[in-house]
mmCIF file of C-alpha atoms in Angstrom:
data_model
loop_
_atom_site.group_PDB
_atom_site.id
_atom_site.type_symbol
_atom_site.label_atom_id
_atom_site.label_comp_id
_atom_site.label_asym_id
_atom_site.label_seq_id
_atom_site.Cartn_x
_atom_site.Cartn_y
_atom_site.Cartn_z
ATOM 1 C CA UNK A 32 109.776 19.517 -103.383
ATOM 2 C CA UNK A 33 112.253 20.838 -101.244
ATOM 3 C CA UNK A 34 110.111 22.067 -98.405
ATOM 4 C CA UNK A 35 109.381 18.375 -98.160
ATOM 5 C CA UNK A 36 113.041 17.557 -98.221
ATOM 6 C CA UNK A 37 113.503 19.836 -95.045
ATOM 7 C CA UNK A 38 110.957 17.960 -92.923
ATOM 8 C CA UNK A 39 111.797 14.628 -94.218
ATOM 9 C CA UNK A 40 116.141 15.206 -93.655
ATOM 10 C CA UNK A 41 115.307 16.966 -90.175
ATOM 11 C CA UNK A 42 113.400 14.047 -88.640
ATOM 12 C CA UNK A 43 116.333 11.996 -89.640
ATOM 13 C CA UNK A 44 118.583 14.492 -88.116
ATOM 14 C CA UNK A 45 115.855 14.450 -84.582
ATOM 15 C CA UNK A 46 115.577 10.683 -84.764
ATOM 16 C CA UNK A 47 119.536 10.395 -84.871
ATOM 17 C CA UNK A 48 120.430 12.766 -81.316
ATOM 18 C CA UNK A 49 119.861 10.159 -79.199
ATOM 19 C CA UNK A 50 122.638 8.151 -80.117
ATOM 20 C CA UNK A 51 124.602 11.267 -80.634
ATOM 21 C CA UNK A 52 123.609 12.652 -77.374
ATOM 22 C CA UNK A 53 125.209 9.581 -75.635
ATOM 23 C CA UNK A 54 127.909 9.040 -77.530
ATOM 24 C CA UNK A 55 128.943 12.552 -77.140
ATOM 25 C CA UNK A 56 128.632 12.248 -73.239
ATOM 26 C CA UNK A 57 130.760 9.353 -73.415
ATOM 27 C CA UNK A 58 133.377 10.833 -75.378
ATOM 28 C CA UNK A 59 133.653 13.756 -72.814
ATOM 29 C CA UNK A 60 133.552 11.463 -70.114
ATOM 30 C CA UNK A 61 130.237 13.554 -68.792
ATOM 31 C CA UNK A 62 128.462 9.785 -69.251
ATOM 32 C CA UNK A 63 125.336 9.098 -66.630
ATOM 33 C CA UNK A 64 127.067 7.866 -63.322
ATOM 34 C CA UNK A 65 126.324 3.882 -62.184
ATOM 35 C CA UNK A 66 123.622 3.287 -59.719
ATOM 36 C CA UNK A 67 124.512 3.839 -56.203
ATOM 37 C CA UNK A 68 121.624 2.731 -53.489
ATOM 38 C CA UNK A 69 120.013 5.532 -52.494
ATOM 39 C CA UNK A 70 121.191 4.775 -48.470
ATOM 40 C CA UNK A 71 124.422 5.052 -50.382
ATOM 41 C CA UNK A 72 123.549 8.122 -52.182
ATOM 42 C CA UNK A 73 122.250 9.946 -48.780
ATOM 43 C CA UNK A 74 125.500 9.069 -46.742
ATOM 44 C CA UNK A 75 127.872 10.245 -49.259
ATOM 45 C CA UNK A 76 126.257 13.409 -50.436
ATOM 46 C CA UNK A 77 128.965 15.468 -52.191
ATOM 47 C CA UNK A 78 131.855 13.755 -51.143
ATOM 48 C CA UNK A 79 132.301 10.884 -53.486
ATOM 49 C CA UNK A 80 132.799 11.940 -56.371
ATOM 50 C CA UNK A 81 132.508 10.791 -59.861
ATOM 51 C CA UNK A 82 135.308 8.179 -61.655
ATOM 52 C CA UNK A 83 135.465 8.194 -65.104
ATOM 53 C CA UNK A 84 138.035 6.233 -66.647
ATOM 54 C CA UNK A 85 137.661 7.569 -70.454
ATOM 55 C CA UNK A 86 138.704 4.949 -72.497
ATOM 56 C CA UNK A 87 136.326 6.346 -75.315
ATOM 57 C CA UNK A 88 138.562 9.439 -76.078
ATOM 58 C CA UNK A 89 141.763 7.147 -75.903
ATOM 59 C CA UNK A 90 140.722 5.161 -78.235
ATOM 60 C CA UNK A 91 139.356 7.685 -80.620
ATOM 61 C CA UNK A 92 142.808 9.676 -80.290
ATOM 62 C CA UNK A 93 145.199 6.753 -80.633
ATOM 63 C CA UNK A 94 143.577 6.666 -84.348
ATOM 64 C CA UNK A 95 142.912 9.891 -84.956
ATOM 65 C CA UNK A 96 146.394 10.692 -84.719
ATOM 66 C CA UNK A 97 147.182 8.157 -87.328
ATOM 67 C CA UNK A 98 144.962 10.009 -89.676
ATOM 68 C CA UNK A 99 147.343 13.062 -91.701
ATOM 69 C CA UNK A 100 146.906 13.885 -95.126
ATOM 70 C CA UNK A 101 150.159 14.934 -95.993
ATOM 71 C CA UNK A 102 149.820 15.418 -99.823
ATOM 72 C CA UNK A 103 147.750 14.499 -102.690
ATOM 73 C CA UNK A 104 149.044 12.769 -105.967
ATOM 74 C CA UNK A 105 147.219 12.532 -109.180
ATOM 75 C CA UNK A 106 147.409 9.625 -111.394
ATOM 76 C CA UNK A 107 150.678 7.837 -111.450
ATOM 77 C CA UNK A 108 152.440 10.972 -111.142
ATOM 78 C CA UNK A 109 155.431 10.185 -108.762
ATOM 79 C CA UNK A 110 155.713 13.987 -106.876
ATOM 80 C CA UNK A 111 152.789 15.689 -104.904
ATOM 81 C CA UNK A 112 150.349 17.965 -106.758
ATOM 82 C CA UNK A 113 150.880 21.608 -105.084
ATOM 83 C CA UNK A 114 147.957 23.330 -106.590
ATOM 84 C CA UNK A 115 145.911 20.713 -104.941
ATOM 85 C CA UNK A 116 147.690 21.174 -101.364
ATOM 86 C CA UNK A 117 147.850 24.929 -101.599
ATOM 87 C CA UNK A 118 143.394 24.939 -102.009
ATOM 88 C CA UNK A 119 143.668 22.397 -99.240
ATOM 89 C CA UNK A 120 145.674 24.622 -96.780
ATOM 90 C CA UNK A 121 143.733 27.734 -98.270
ATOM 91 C CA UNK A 122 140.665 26.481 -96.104
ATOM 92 C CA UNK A 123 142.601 25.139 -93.316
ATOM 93 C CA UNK A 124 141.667 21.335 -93.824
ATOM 94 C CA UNK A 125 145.387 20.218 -92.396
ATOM 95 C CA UNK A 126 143.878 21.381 -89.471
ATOM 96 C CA UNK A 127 139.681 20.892 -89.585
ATOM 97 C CA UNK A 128 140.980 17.771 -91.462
ATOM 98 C CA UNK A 129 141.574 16.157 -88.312
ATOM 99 C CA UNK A 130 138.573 17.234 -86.416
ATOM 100 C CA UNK A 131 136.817 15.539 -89.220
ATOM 101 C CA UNK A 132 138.263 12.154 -88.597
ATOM 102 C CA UNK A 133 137.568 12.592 -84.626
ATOM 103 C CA UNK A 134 134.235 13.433 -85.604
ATOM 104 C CA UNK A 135 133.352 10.939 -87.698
ATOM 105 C CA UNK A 136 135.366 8.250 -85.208
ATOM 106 C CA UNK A 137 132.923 9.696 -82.822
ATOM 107 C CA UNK A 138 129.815 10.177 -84.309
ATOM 108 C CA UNK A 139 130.464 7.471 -87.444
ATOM 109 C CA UNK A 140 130.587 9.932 -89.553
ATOM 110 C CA UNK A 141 131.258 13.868 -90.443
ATOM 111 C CA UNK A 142 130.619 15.444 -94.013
ATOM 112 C CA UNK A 143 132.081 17.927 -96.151
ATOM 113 C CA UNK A 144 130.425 20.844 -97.933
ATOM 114 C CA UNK A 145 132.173 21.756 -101.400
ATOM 115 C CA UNK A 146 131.026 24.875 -102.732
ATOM 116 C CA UNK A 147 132.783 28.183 -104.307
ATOM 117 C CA UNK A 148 133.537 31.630 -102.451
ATOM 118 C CA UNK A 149 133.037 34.907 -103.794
ATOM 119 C CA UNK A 150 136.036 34.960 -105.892
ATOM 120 C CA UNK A 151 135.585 31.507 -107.328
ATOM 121 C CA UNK A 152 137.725 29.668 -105.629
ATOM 122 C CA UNK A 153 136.683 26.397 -103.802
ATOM 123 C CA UNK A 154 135.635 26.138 -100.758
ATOM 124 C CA UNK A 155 135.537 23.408 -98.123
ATOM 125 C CA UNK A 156 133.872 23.256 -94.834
ATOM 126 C CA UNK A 157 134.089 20.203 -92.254
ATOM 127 C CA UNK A 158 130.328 19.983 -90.790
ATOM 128 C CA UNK A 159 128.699 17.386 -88.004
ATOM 129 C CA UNK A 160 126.472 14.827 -88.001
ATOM 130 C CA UNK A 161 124.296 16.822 -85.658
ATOM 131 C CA UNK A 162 123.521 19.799 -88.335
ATOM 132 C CA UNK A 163 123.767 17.647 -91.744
ATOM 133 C CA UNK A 164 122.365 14.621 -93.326
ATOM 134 C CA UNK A 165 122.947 13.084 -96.970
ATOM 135 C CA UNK A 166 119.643 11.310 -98.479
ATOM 136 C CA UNK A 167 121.143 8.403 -101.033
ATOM 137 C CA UNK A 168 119.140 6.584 -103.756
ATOM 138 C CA UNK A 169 118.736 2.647 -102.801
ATOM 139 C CA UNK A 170 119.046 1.950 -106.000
ATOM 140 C CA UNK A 171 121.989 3.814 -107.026
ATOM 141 C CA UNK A 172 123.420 4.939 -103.793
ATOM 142 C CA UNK A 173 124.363 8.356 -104.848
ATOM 143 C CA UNK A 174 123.414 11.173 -102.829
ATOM 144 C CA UNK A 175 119.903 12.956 -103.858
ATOM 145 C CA UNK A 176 119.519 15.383 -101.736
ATOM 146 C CA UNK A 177 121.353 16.969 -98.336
ATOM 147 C CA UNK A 178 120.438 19.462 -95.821
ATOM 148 C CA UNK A 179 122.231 21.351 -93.014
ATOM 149 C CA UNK A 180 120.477 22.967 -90.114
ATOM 150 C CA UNK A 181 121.762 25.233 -87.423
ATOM 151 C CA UNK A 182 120.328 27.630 -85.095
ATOM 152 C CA UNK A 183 121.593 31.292 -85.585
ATOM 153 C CA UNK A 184 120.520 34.580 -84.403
ATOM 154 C CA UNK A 185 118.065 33.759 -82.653
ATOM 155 C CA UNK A 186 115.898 31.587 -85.607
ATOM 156 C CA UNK A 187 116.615 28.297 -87.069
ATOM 157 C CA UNK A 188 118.439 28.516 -90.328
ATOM 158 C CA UNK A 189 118.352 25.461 -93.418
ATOM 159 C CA UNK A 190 120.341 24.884 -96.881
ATOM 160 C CA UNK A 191 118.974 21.795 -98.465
ATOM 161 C CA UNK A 192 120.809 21.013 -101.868
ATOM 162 C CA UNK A 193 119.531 18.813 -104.096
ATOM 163 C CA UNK A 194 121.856 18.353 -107.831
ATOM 164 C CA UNK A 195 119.883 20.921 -109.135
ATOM 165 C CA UNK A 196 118.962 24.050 -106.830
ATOM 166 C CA UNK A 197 119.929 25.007 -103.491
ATOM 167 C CA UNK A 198 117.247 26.948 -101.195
ATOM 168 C CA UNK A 199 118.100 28.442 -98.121
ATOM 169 C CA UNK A 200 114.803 28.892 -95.616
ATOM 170 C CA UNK A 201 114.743 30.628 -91.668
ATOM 171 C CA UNK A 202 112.303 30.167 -89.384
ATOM 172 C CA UNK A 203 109.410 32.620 -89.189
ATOM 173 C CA UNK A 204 109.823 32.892 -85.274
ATOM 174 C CA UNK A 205 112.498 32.825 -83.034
ATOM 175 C CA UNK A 206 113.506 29.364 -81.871
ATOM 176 C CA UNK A 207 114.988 28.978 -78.419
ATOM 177 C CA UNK A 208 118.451 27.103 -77.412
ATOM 178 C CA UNK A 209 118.110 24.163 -74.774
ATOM 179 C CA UNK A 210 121.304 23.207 -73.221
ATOM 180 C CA UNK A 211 123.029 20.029 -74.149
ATOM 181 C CA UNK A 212 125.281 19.563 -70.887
ATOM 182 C CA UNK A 213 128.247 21.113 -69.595
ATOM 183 C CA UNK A 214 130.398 19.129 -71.721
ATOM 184 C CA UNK A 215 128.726 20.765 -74.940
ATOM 185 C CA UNK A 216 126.580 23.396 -73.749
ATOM 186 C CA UNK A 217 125.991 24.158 -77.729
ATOM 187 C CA UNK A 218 124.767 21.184 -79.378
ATOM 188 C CA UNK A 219 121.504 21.005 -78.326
ATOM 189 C CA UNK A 220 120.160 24.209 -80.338
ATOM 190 C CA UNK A 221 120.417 22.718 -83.866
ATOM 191 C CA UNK A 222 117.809 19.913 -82.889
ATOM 192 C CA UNK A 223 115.355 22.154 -80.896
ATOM 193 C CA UNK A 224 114.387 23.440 -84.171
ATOM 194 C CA UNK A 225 110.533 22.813 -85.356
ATOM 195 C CA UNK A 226 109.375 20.697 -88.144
ATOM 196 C CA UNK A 227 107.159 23.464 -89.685
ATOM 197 C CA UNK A 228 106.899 27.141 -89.758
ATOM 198 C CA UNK A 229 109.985 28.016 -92.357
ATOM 199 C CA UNK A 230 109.730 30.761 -94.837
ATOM 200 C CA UNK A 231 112.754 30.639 -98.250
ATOM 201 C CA UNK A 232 114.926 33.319 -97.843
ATOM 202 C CA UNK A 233 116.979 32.214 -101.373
ATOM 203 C CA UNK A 234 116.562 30.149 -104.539
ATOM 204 C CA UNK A 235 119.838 29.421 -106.235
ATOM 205 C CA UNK A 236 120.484 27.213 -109.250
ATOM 206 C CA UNK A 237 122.985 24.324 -108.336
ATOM 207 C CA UNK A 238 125.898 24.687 -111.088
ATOM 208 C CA UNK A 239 128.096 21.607 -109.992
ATOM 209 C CA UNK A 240 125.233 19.346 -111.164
ATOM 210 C CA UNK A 241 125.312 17.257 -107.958
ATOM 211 C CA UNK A 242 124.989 17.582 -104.116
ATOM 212 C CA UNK A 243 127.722 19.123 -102.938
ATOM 213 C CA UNK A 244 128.104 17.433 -99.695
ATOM 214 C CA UNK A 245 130.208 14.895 -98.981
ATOM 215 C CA UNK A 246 130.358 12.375 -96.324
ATOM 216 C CA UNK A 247 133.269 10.783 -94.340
ATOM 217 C CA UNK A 248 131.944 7.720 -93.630
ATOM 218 C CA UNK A 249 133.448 5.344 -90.532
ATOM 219 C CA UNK A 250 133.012 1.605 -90.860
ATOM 220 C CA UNK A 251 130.307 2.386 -93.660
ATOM 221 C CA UNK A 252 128.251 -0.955 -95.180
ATOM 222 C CA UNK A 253 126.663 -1.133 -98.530
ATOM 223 C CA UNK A 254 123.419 -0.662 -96.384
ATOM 224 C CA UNK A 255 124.029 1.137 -92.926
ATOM 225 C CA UNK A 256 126.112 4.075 -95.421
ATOM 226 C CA UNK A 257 125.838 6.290 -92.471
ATOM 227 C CA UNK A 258 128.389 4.497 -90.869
ATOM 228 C CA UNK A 259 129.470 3.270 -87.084
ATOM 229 C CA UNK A 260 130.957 5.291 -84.337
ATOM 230 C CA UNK A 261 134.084 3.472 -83.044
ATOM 231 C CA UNK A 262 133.371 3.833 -79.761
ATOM 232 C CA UNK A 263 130.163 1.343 -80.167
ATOM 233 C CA UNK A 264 132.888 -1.696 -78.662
ATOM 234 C CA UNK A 265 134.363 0.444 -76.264
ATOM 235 C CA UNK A 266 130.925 2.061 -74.408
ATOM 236 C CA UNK A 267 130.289 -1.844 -72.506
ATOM 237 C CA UNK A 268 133.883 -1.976 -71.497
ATOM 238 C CA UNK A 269 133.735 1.703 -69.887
ATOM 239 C CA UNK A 270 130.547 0.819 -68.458
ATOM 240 C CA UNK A 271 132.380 -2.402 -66.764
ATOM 241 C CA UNK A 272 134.461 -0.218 -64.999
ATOM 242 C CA UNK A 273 132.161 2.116 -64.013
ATOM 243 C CA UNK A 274 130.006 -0.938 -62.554
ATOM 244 C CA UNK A 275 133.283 -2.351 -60.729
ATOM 245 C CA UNK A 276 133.505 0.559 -58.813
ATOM 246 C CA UNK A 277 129.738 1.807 -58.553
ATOM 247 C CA UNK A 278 128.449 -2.035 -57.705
ATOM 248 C CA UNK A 279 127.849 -3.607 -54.417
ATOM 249 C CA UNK A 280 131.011 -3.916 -53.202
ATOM 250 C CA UNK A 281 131.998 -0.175 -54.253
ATOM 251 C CA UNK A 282 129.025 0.819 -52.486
ATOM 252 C CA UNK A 283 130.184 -0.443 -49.478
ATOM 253 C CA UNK A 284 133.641 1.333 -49.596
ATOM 254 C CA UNK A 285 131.548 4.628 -50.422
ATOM 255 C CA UNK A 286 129.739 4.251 -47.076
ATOM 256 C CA UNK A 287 133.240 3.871 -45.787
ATOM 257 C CA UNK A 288 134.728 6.691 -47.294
ATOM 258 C CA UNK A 289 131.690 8.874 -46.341
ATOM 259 C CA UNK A 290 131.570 7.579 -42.268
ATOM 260 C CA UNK A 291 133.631 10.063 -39.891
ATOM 261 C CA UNK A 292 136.690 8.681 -39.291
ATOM 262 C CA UNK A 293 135.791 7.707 -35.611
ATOM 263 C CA UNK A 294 132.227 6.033 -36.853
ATOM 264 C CA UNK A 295 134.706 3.545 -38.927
ATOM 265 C CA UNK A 296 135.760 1.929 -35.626
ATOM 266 C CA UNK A 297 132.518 1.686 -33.749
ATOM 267 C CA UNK A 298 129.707 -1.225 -34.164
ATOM 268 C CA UNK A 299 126.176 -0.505 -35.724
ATOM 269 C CA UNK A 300 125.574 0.189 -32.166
ATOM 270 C CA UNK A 301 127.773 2.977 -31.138
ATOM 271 C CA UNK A 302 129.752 1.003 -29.063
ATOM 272 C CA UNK A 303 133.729 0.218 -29.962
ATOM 273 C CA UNK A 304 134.452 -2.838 -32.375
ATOM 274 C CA UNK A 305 136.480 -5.061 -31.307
ATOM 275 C CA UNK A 306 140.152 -6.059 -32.959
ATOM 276 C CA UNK A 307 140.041 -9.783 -33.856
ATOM 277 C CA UNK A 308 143.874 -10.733 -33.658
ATOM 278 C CA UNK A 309 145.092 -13.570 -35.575
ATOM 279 C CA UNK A 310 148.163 -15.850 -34.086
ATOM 280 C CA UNK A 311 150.654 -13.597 -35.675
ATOM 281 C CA UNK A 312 149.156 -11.007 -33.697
ATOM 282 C CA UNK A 313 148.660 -12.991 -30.224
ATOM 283 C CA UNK A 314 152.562 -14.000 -30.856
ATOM 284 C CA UNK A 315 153.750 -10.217 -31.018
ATOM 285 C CA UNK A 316 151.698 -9.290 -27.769
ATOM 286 C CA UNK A 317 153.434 -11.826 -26.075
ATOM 287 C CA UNK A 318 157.044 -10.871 -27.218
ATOM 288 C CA UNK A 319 155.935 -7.326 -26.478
ATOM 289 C CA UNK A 320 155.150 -8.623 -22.574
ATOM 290 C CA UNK A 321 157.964 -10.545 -22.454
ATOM 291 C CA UNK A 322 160.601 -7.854 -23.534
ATOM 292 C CA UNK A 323 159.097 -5.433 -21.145
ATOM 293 C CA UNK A 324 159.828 -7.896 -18.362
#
C-alpha cells in the first residue's frame, strides 16, 4: 500500500517541477533572457548584458512582509495564550514562519510537518513544494496520505504518512545530484530521484490518527487545493519588459552599444556619415561665420 503511495505522490511531485522550475527562475530573476537575432547575438558577445527588472520578488515581498503571526488566542479569551507562543518560538516558526508564506507566495503553496521530538514535545518543520505533496480524498477533501522526498547522503530518502503508519524507505543505490541553476544550485536533487528501486528502512505506527502534514495553501479553490503562485499575473508583465528592451528596436541599440565608438559614425560602407543639419542648425553656422567676421 504504501510502496504504491511513493510512486504515485513522486510522479506528482516530477510532474509539478516544471512549473516550479520556472517560477523559481523568475523569482531569482535568473529567468531565460528574450530573443536577440543571432547577428545581434554575434556583435554583442559578452558585452550586453542581461536586464532583469524583478518585479516577481517585489511583489512577493511587499506581502510577505504583511504576513507576522504575532500571537495566538484561544476561544474568546481576550489575552494571548503563552504556552502556545513559547512551542511556536521553541521551533523557530517566528522566523521559518515567514519563509513559509514566501514559499507558498512563490510556489502556491508550502506545508508543515507536525510530529513529536524525542522528549515529547511538538515539533514543527516548514517544508517545500519541491520535496512534499498531500494526496486529499475528492470526496471528503481531507488529506489521505503525504510523502516527502529528499536526496541525502548520497541516496534518495522518503517518509510517506498515511493516518495510520509512517514508513521511511532509501534508495538501494546511490542517486546522483543534477544542478538546478546558479540561482538554486540545490533544488534539482530531490526530483532526480527514480521511481523504483527503494528498500523500507522503518515501519512506525502513526499515533496522531491523521497525516501529519499540513499545507499552507495560496489562493486555494475547492478543486485546484494545491493552490496558485502569486506571481502567475506578474510573469507576462516581467516578460513585457524584458520584450521592450530585447525586441526589435532594443536590438538595434545593442548593435549600437556593441559597434566601436568610431564604427558609430561611419556608413555601412566605411566611409564617414554625413550630419544632416536642420534650420536651427544652418542658423547657428551662420551666426558662428558672422561673429568671426
Amino acid at each position: 500500500m504504501t510502496a504504491a503511495l511513493l510512486g504515485q505522490l513522486g510522479t506528482r511531485l516530477d510532474l509539478a517541477r516544471p512549473g516550479l522550475d520556472r517560477l523559481d527562475r523568475y523569482y531569482a530573476g535568473t529567468q531565460p533572457l528574450g530573443f536577440l537575432a543571432p547577428e545581434v547575438r554575434a556583435a554583442v558577445g559578452d558585452r550586453l548584458r542581461p536586464l532583469v527588472v524583478n518585479w516577481p520578488r517585489v511583489v512577493v515581498g511587499a506581502i510577505e512582509e504583511r504576513l507576522d503571526v504575532e500571537g495566538f488566542r484561544l476561544g474568546t479569551a481576550g489575552e494571548t495564550d503563552d504556552r502556545l507562543w513559547a512551542l511556536w518560538q521553541q521551533n523557530a516558526l517566528d522566523e521559518l514562519s515567514q519563509q513559509a508564506h514566501e514559499e507558498a507566495l512563490v510556489h502556491g503553496r508550502a506545508y508543515l510537518l507536525v510530529w513529536a521530538g524525542a522528549d515529547g514535545s511538538p515539533r514543527v518543520t516548514v517544508e517545500s513544494a519541491r520535496q512534499v505533496y498531500v494526496a486529499h480524498s475528492p470526496g471528503s477533501r481531507e488529506r489521505v496520505a503525504a510523502l516527502k522526498r529528499w536526496h541525502e547522503d548520497g541516496h534518495g530518502q522518503a517518509v510517506v504518512f498515511t493516518p495510520s503508519r509512517v514508513v521511511r524507505y532509501r534508495t538501494t543505490t546511490a542517486v546522483p545530484v543534477d544542478a538546478f541553476g546558479p540561482a538554486y544550485p540545490e533544488m534539482s536533487a530531490t526530483f532526480a530521484l527514480p521511481a523504483s528501486g527503494w528498500a523500507v528502512l522503518e515501519t512506525m505506527p502513526n499515533p496522531l490518527g491523521v497525516v501529519p502534514v499540513v499545507p499552507l495553501v495560496n489562493r486555494a479553490r475547492l478543486l485546484a487545493p494545491d493552490g496558485a503562485s502569486e506571481l502567475a499575473d506578474v510573469l507576462p508583465l516581467a516578460d513585457a519588459i524584458k520584450q521592450a528592451r530585447d525586441g526589435p528596436h532594443g536590438h538595434r541599440r545593442a548593435l549600437r552599444l556593441a559597434a566601436p565608438v568610431g564604427d558609430r559614425h561611419r556608413a555601412a560602407d566605411g566611409r564617414p556619415r554625413r550630419r544632416h543639419r536642420g534650420r536651427g542648425d544652418e542658423q547657428r553656422c551662420r551666426a558662428d561665420v558672422d561673429a568671426r567676421r
